[in-house]
Amino acid sequence: MIQFALKRLGIAVLVALTVSMLSFSMIYLSGDPAVALAGEGASQEDIENVRRVYGFERPIVMQYGDWLVRALQGDLGRSNYLKADVATVVFERLPTTMLLGACALTFALILSIPLGVLAAIRPNSMIDRFALTVAMIGQAMPSFWFALTLILWFGINWRMLPITGTASWLNFIMPSIALGYYVTPAVMRLTRAGMLEVLSSDYIRTARAKGLRPMTVLFKHALRNAIIPVVSLSAVQFGFMLGGSIVIETIFAINGLGSLAWESIQRADVPMMQAIVLVLSLFYILLTFLADLLNGFLDPRIRVV
């Protein structure tokens, strides 16, 4: 188990370094960063001054090394537009995005796990077809279109829920549904496949032969084992939803990390975009690493030392 964990940790570190390189390279996507910072109409002398002040004349490897050292110390630079510390702004907005992601994941689990269980209990039935239809719609329907549909019906026509802001828990209902429904198909299909495999196992037949109640067999013996890969997938999907919150937060005017990313793209605020990509990517890598450890711990083929 220790060897397995060290191997996964090494992979996570390599992926994190790759992500940091990609984040750093964003500053050069629009060409010469000195020209972009100097602004339109800047003279060549102004551009050279900017290049000297920010150290853009040095080799890119040295620039990346300095940026990485500062990032490891929590210094992600200053926003070109807000003129504020990037790390401070990012971590002020991060809790809102994490709350939205947690609510969306909760909705996805509440919808997908019962559907997956019911579909496995009655394969090829109307319930199974209904669950597969829900999964198919979730995979085919764009999240932004679904979000706009929710706003049209529940926010404008029926006036049941607030459309924008984060004033109360009601503001998170529609964004959570729009964001969580996108990951529902994967969780539902995995639950269904796991339950079908477990229900056909020998120990389930033995439990039924002993005369145990069907609900005891289903929840205590079958679901407890079938849910293990779902927990790992949910951790990964949570990190995925944090990145996908950009569109949902923009539509519902939620002041989270997603809307900040969109604002930074519009303003060409490269340091802010770098920080958002880095933070969300590292969070996703961390969740993936923890999910791998959980799978390794629960996998009987891996010896725990």
Short mmCIF file of C-alpha atoms in Angstrom, two decimals:
data_model
loop_
_atom_site.label_atom_id
_atom_site.label_comp_id
_atom_site.label_asym_id
_atom_site.label_seq_id
_atom_site.Cartn_x
_atom_site.Cartn_y
_atom_site.Cartn_z
CA MET A 1 0.00 0.00 0.00
CA ILE A 2 2.86 2.38 0.82
CA GLN A 3 4.50 1.67 -2.53
CA PHE A 4 1.17 2.23 -4.29
CA ALA A 5 0.67 5.56 -2.47
CA LEU A 6 4.20 6.76 -3.30
CA LYS A 7 3.69 5.88 -6.94
CA ARG A 8 0.43 7.80 -7.10
CA LEU A 9 2.02 10.72 -5.25
CA GLY A 10 4.85 10.85 -7.79
CA ILE A 11 2.34 10.91 -10.66
CA ALA A 12 0.38 13.68 -8.92
CA VAL A 13 3.53 15.77 -8.47
CA LEU A 14 4.50 15.35 -12.13
CA VAL A 15 1.01 16.36 -13.24
CA ALA A 16 1.11 19.37 -10.90
CA LEU A 17 4.44 20.48 -12.40
CA THR A 18 3.00 20.12 -15.89
CA VAL A 19 -0.02 22.20 -14.91
CA SER A 20 2.24 24.88 -13.42
CA MET A 21 4.19 25.07 -16.69
CA LEU A 22 0.99 25.44 -18.67
CA SER A 23 -0.28 28.09 -16.26
CA PHE A 24 2.95 30.04 -16.55
CA SER A 25 2.92 29.82 -20.36
CA MET A 26 -0.46 31.60 -20.43
CA ILE A 27 1.37 34.91 -20.10
CA TYR A 28 2.88 34.35 -23.55
CA LEU A 29 -0.30 33.23 -25.31
CA SER A 30 -1.11 36.73 -26.55
CA GLY A 31 2.42 37.41 -27.75
CA ASP A 32 4.95 39.61 -26.03
CA PRO A 33 3.70 40.24 -22.47
CA ALA A 34 5.66 43.49 -22.27
CA VAL A 35 3.68 44.90 -25.20
CA ALA A 36 0.39 43.83 -23.60
CA LEU A 37 1.29 45.41 -20.25
CA ALA A 38 2.57 48.62 -21.81
CA GLY A 39 -0.75 49.16 -23.56
CA GLU A 40 -1.76 50.57 -26.92
CA GLY A 41 0.28 53.45 -28.23
CA ALA A 42 3.29 52.70 -25.99
CA SER A 43 6.68 53.64 -27.34
CA GLN A 44 9.51 51.17 -27.76
CA GLU A 45 11.24 52.75 -24.77
CA ASP A 46 8.16 52.15 -22.59
CA ILE A 47 8.00 48.55 -23.73
CA GLU A 48 11.66 48.01 -22.88
CA ASN A 49 11.13 49.55 -19.46
CA VAL A 50 8.22 47.19 -18.78
CA ARG A 51 10.31 44.26 -19.99
CA ARG A 52 13.14 45.24 -17.64
CA VAL A 53 10.86 45.87 -14.63
CA TYR A 54 9.05 42.53 -14.96
CA GLY A 55 12.16 40.58 -15.94
CA PHE A 56 10.87 39.49 -19.33
CA GLU A 57 14.35 39.88 -20.86
CA ARG A 58 15.63 36.89 -18.88
CA PRO A 59 15.51 33.29 -20.19
CA ILE A 60 12.05 31.78 -19.87
CA VAL A 61 13.38 28.95 -17.69
CA MET A 62 14.58 31.46 -15.11
CA GLN A 63 11.26 33.31 -15.28
CA TYR A 64 9.37 30.07 -14.69
CA GLY A 65 11.63 29.13 -11.77
CA ASP A 66 11.09 32.49 -10.06
CA TRP A 67 7.33 32.32 -10.66
CA LEU A 68 7.14 28.77 -9.29
CA VAL A 69 9.08 29.69 -6.14
CA ARG A 70 6.79 32.65 -5.49
CA ALA A 71 3.71 30.51 -6.16
CA LEU A 72 4.86 27.90 -3.65
CA GLN A 73 5.16 30.71 -1.11
CA GLY A 74 1.60 31.86 -1.83
CA ASP A 75 2.57 34.82 -4.01
CA LEU A 76 0.58 34.54 -7.23
CA GLY A 77 1.28 38.09 -8.36
CA ARG A 78 -0.93 41.16 -8.66
CA SER A 79 -3.97 41.62 -10.81
CA ASN A 80 -3.41 43.89 -13.81
CA TYR A 81 -7.01 45.11 -13.63
CA LEU A 82 -7.96 45.04 -9.96
CA LYS A 83 -4.50 46.14 -8.76
CA ALA A 84 -4.86 43.73 -5.85
CA ASP A 85 -3.08 40.62 -4.61
CA VAL A 86 -4.20 37.72 -6.81
CA ALA A 87 -4.09 35.09 -4.06
CA THR A 88 -6.30 37.21 -1.80
CA VAL A 89 -8.95 37.71 -4.48
CA VAL A 90 -8.90 34.05 -5.55
CA PHE A 91 -9.30 32.64 -2.04
CA GLU A 92 -12.05 35.15 -1.27
CA ARG A 93 -14.07 33.78 -4.19
CA LEU A 94 -13.14 30.10 -3.76
CA PRO A 95 -15.57 29.28 -0.87
CA THR A 96 -18.57 30.30 -2.97
CA THR A 97 -17.49 28.05 -5.81
CA MET A 98 -16.83 25.16 -3.44
CA LEU A 99 -20.26 25.59 -1.86
CA LEU A 100 -21.87 25.53 -5.30
CA GLY A 101 -19.88 22.42 -6.21
CA ALA A 102 -20.87 20.68 -2.98
CA CYS A 103 -24.56 21.47 -3.53
CA ALA A 104 -24.34 20.30 -7.15
CA LEU A 105 -22.65 17.05 -6.13
CA THR A 106 -25.27 16.46 -3.45
CA PHE A 107 -28.05 16.89 -6.01
CA ALA A 108 -26.28 14.56 -8.45
CA LEU A 109 -25.86 11.82 -5.82
CA ILE A 110 -29.44 12.13 -4.57
CA LEU A 111 -30.74 11.75 -8.13
CA SER A 112 -28.30 9.24 -9.60
CA ILE A 113 -27.76 6.67 -6.83
CA PRO A 114 -31.46 5.80 -6.28
CA LEU A 115 -32.02 5.68 -10.05
CA GLY A 116 -29.00 3.43 -10.51
CA VAL A 117 -30.15 1.09 -7.74
CA LEU A 118 -33.72 0.88 -9.07
CA ALA A 119 -32.45 0.27 -12.60
CA ALA A 120 -30.24 -2.57 -11.37
CA ILE A 121 -33.03 -4.19 -9.37
CA ARG A 122 -35.35 -4.16 -12.39
CA PRO A 123 -33.10 -4.45 -15.47
CA ASN A 124 -34.76 -3.87 -18.86
CA SER A 125 -37.90 -2.61 -17.14
CA MET A 126 -39.62 0.76 -17.51
CA ILE A 127 -37.63 2.07 -14.53
CA ASP A 128 -34.39 0.97 -16.17
CA ARG A 129 -35.33 2.65 -19.43
CA PHE A 130 -36.36 5.81 -17.59
CA ALA A 131 -33.01 5.92 -15.77
CA LEU A 132 -31.08 5.42 -19.00
CA THR A 133 -33.17 8.15 -20.65
CA VAL A 134 -32.34 10.55 -17.81
CA ALA A 135 -28.65 9.70 -18.26
CA MET A 136 -28.82 10.15 -22.02
CA ILE A 137 -30.50 13.56 -21.70
CA GLY A 138 -27.91 14.64 -19.14
CA GLN A 139 -25.08 13.73 -21.49
CA ALA A 140 -26.64 15.33 -24.56
CA MET A 141 -28.02 18.56 -23.08
CA PRO A 142 -25.60 21.51 -22.72
CA SER A 143 -25.46 22.81 -19.17
CA PHE A 144 -25.83 26.44 -20.23
CA TRP A 145 -29.04 25.65 -22.15
CA PHE A 146 -30.42 23.75 -19.17
CA ALA A 147 -29.53 26.66 -16.89
CA LEU A 148 -31.34 29.13 -19.14
CA THR A 149 -34.37 26.83 -19.26
CA LEU A 150 -34.49 26.69 -15.45
CA ILE A 151 -34.29 30.48 -15.30
CA LEU A 152 -37.10 30.83 -17.85
CA TRP A 153 -39.53 28.53 -16.05
CA PHE A 154 -38.68 28.70 -12.36
CA GLY A 155 -37.33 32.24 -12.26
CA ILE A 156 -39.39 34.21 -14.78
CA ASN A 157 -42.61 32.36 -15.60
CA TRP A 158 -43.39 30.82 -12.19
CA ARG A 159 -41.25 33.17 -10.01
CA MET A 160 -40.46 30.37 -7.59
CA LEU A 161 -36.71 30.89 -7.23
CA PRO A 162 -34.31 33.87 -7.37
CA ILE A 163 -32.31 34.12 -10.56
CA THR A 164 -29.08 35.81 -9.49
CA GLY A 165 -26.94 36.41 -6.44
CA THR A 166 -26.08 34.43 -3.32
CA ALA A 167 -28.34 36.12 -0.75
CA SER A 168 -29.86 32.87 0.55
CA TRP A 169 -29.80 29.12 0.05
CA LEU A 170 -32.60 29.48 -2.51
CA ASN A 171 -30.13 31.17 -4.86
CA PHE A 172 -28.11 27.95 -5.07
CA ILE A 173 -30.98 25.64 -6.07
CA MET A 174 -31.09 26.30 -9.82
CA PRO A 175 -27.29 26.59 -10.26
CA SER A 176 -26.80 23.35 -8.33
CA ILE A 177 -29.34 21.52 -10.48
CA ALA A 178 -27.85 22.85 -13.72
CA LEU A 179 -24.30 21.98 -12.67
CA GLY A 180 -25.07 18.68 -10.95
CA TYR A 181 -27.27 17.24 -13.68
CA TYR A 182 -24.29 17.22 -16.04
CA VAL A 183 -22.41 14.64 -13.92
CA THR A 184 -25.49 12.60 -13.01
CA PRO A 185 -25.22 10.17 -15.98
CA ALA A 186 -21.71 8.96 -15.05
CA VAL A 187 -22.63 8.34 -11.41
CA MET A 188 -25.94 6.68 -12.30
CA ARG A 189 -24.39 4.34 -14.86
CA LEU A 190 -21.59 3.36 -12.49
CA THR A 191 -24.08 2.68 -9.69
CA ARG A 192 -26.24 0.58 -11.99
CA ALA A 193 -23.27 -1.43 -13.30
CA GLY A 194 -21.89 -1.97 -9.81
CA MET A 195 -25.23 -3.10 -8.42
CA LEU A 196 -25.80 -5.52 -11.31
CA GLU A 197 -22.40 -7.08 -10.70
CA VAL A 198 -22.85 -7.31 -6.93
CA LEU A 199 -26.42 -8.66 -7.08
CA SER A 200 -25.22 -11.57 -9.21
CA SER A 201 -22.44 -12.47 -6.72
CA ASP A 202 -22.40 -15.70 -4.75
CA TYR A 203 -22.49 -14.03 -1.35
CA ILE A 204 -25.71 -12.20 -2.28
CA ARG A 205 -27.32 -15.50 -3.25
CA THR A 206 -26.10 -16.94 0.04
CA ALA A 207 -27.59 -14.04 1.99
CA ARG A 208 -30.92 -14.54 0.25
CA ALA A 209 -30.78 -18.29 0.91
CA LYS A 210 -30.33 -17.58 4.61
CA GLY A 211 -33.69 -15.85 4.61
CA LEU A 212 -32.48 -12.28 5.13
CA ARG A 213 -34.96 -9.57 4.30
CA PRO A 214 -34.68 -8.17 0.75
CA MET A 215 -34.02 -4.64 2.03
CA THR A 216 -31.22 -5.92 4.28
CA VAL A 217 -29.62 -7.77 1.39
CA LEU A 218 -29.98 -4.74 -0.88
CA PHE A 219 -28.66 -1.99 1.38
CA LYS A 220 -26.44 -3.74 3.92
CA HIS A 221 -24.71 -6.20 1.59
CA ALA A 222 -25.14 -5.11 -2.03
CA LEU A 223 -25.18 -1.32 -2.01
CA ARG A 224 -22.37 -1.02 0.55
CA ASN A 225 -19.98 -2.81 -1.83
CA ALA A 226 -21.31 -1.34 -5.07
CA ILE A 227 -21.00 2.23 -3.78
CA ILE A 228 -17.19 2.08 -3.32
CA PRO A 229 -16.25 3.12 -6.90
CA VAL A 230 -19.04 5.71 -6.83
CA VAL A 231 -17.34 7.46 -3.89
CA SER A 232 -14.09 7.68 -5.84
CA LEU A 233 -15.85 8.92 -8.96
CA SER A 234 -17.72 11.54 -6.93
CA ALA A 235 -14.46 12.99 -5.63
CA VAL A 236 -13.16 13.35 -9.17
CA GLN A 237 -16.46 14.77 -10.44
CA PHE A 238 -16.42 17.36 -7.66
CA GLY A 239 -13.14 18.74 -8.97
CA PHE A 240 -14.53 18.62 -12.50
CA MET A 241 -17.58 20.64 -11.46
CA LEU A 242 -15.42 23.34 -9.91
CA GLY A 243 -13.87 23.92 -13.31
CA GLY A 244 -17.23 23.72 -15.06
CA SER A 245 -18.74 26.33 -12.77
CA ILE A 246 -17.43 29.13 -15.02
CA VAL A 247 -20.48 28.99 -17.29
CA ILE A 248 -23.02 28.41 -14.51
CA GLU A 249 -21.68 31.17 -12.25
CA THR A 250 -21.68 33.60 -15.17
CA ILE A 251 -25.28 32.80 -16.10
CA PHE A 252 -26.57 33.10 -12.51
CA ALA A 253 -24.28 36.07 -11.61
CA ILE A 254 -22.65 34.22 -8.71
CA ASN A 255 -19.51 35.90 -7.40
CA GLY A 256 -17.39 32.80 -7.31
CA LEU A 257 -14.19 31.67 -8.93
CA GLY A 258 -15.96 30.80 -12.18
CA SER A 259 -17.33 34.30 -12.74
CA LEU A 260 -13.94 35.72 -11.74
CA ALA A 261 -12.33 33.58 -14.44
CA TRP A 262 -14.74 34.91 -17.06
CA GLU A 263 -14.14 38.49 -15.96
CA SER A 264 -10.38 37.93 -16.11
CA ILE A 265 -10.63 36.57 -19.65
CA GLN A 266 -12.63 39.62 -20.75
CA ARG A 267 -10.12 41.98 -19.12
CA ALA A 268 -7.06 40.04 -20.31
CA ASP A 269 -5.95 39.83 -16.68
CA VAL A 270 -3.28 37.18 -17.20
CA PRO A 271 -2.01 36.87 -13.58
CA MET A 272 -5.56 36.26 -12.38
CA MET A 273 -6.21 33.67 -15.09
CA GLN A 274 -2.93 31.95 -14.22
CA ALA A 275 -3.89 31.71 -10.56
CA ILE A 276 -7.41 30.41 -11.24
CA VAL A 277 -6.18 27.71 -13.62
CA LEU A 278 -3.45 26.71 -11.17
CA VAL A 279 -5.72 26.58 -8.09
CA LEU A 280 -8.54 24.66 -9.77
CA SER A 281 -6.11 22.24 -11.43
CA LEU A 282 -4.25 21.54 -8.19
CA PHE A 283 -7.54 20.99 -6.39
CA TYR A 284 -8.59 18.52 -9.10
CA ILE A 285 -5.23 16.73 -8.87
CA LEU A 286 -5.56 16.49 -5.09
CA LEU A 287 -9.05 14.99 -5.32
CA THR A 288 -7.88 12.51 -7.96
CA PHE A 289 -4.95 11.50 -5.76
CA LEU A 290 -7.22 10.96 -2.76
CA ALA A 291 -9.65 8.96 -4.90
CA ASP A 292 -6.79 6.74 -6.10
CA LEU A 293 -5.69 6.18 -2.51
CA LEU A 294 -9.23 5.24 -1.53
CA ASN A 295 -9.47 2.77 -4.38
CA GLY A 296 -6.10 1.32 -3.45
CA PHE A 297 -7.07 0.98 0.18
CA LEU A 298 -10.33 -0.77 -0.68
CA ASP A 299 -8.87 -2.97 -3.44
CA PRO A 300 -8.14 -6.40 -1.92
CA ARG A 301 -5.44 -7.00 -4.53
CA ILE A 302 -3.27 -4.27 -2.97
CA ARG A 303 -1.65 -5.38 0.25
CA VAL A 304 -1.94 -2.86 3.10
CA VAL A 305 1.34 -2.44 4.98
#
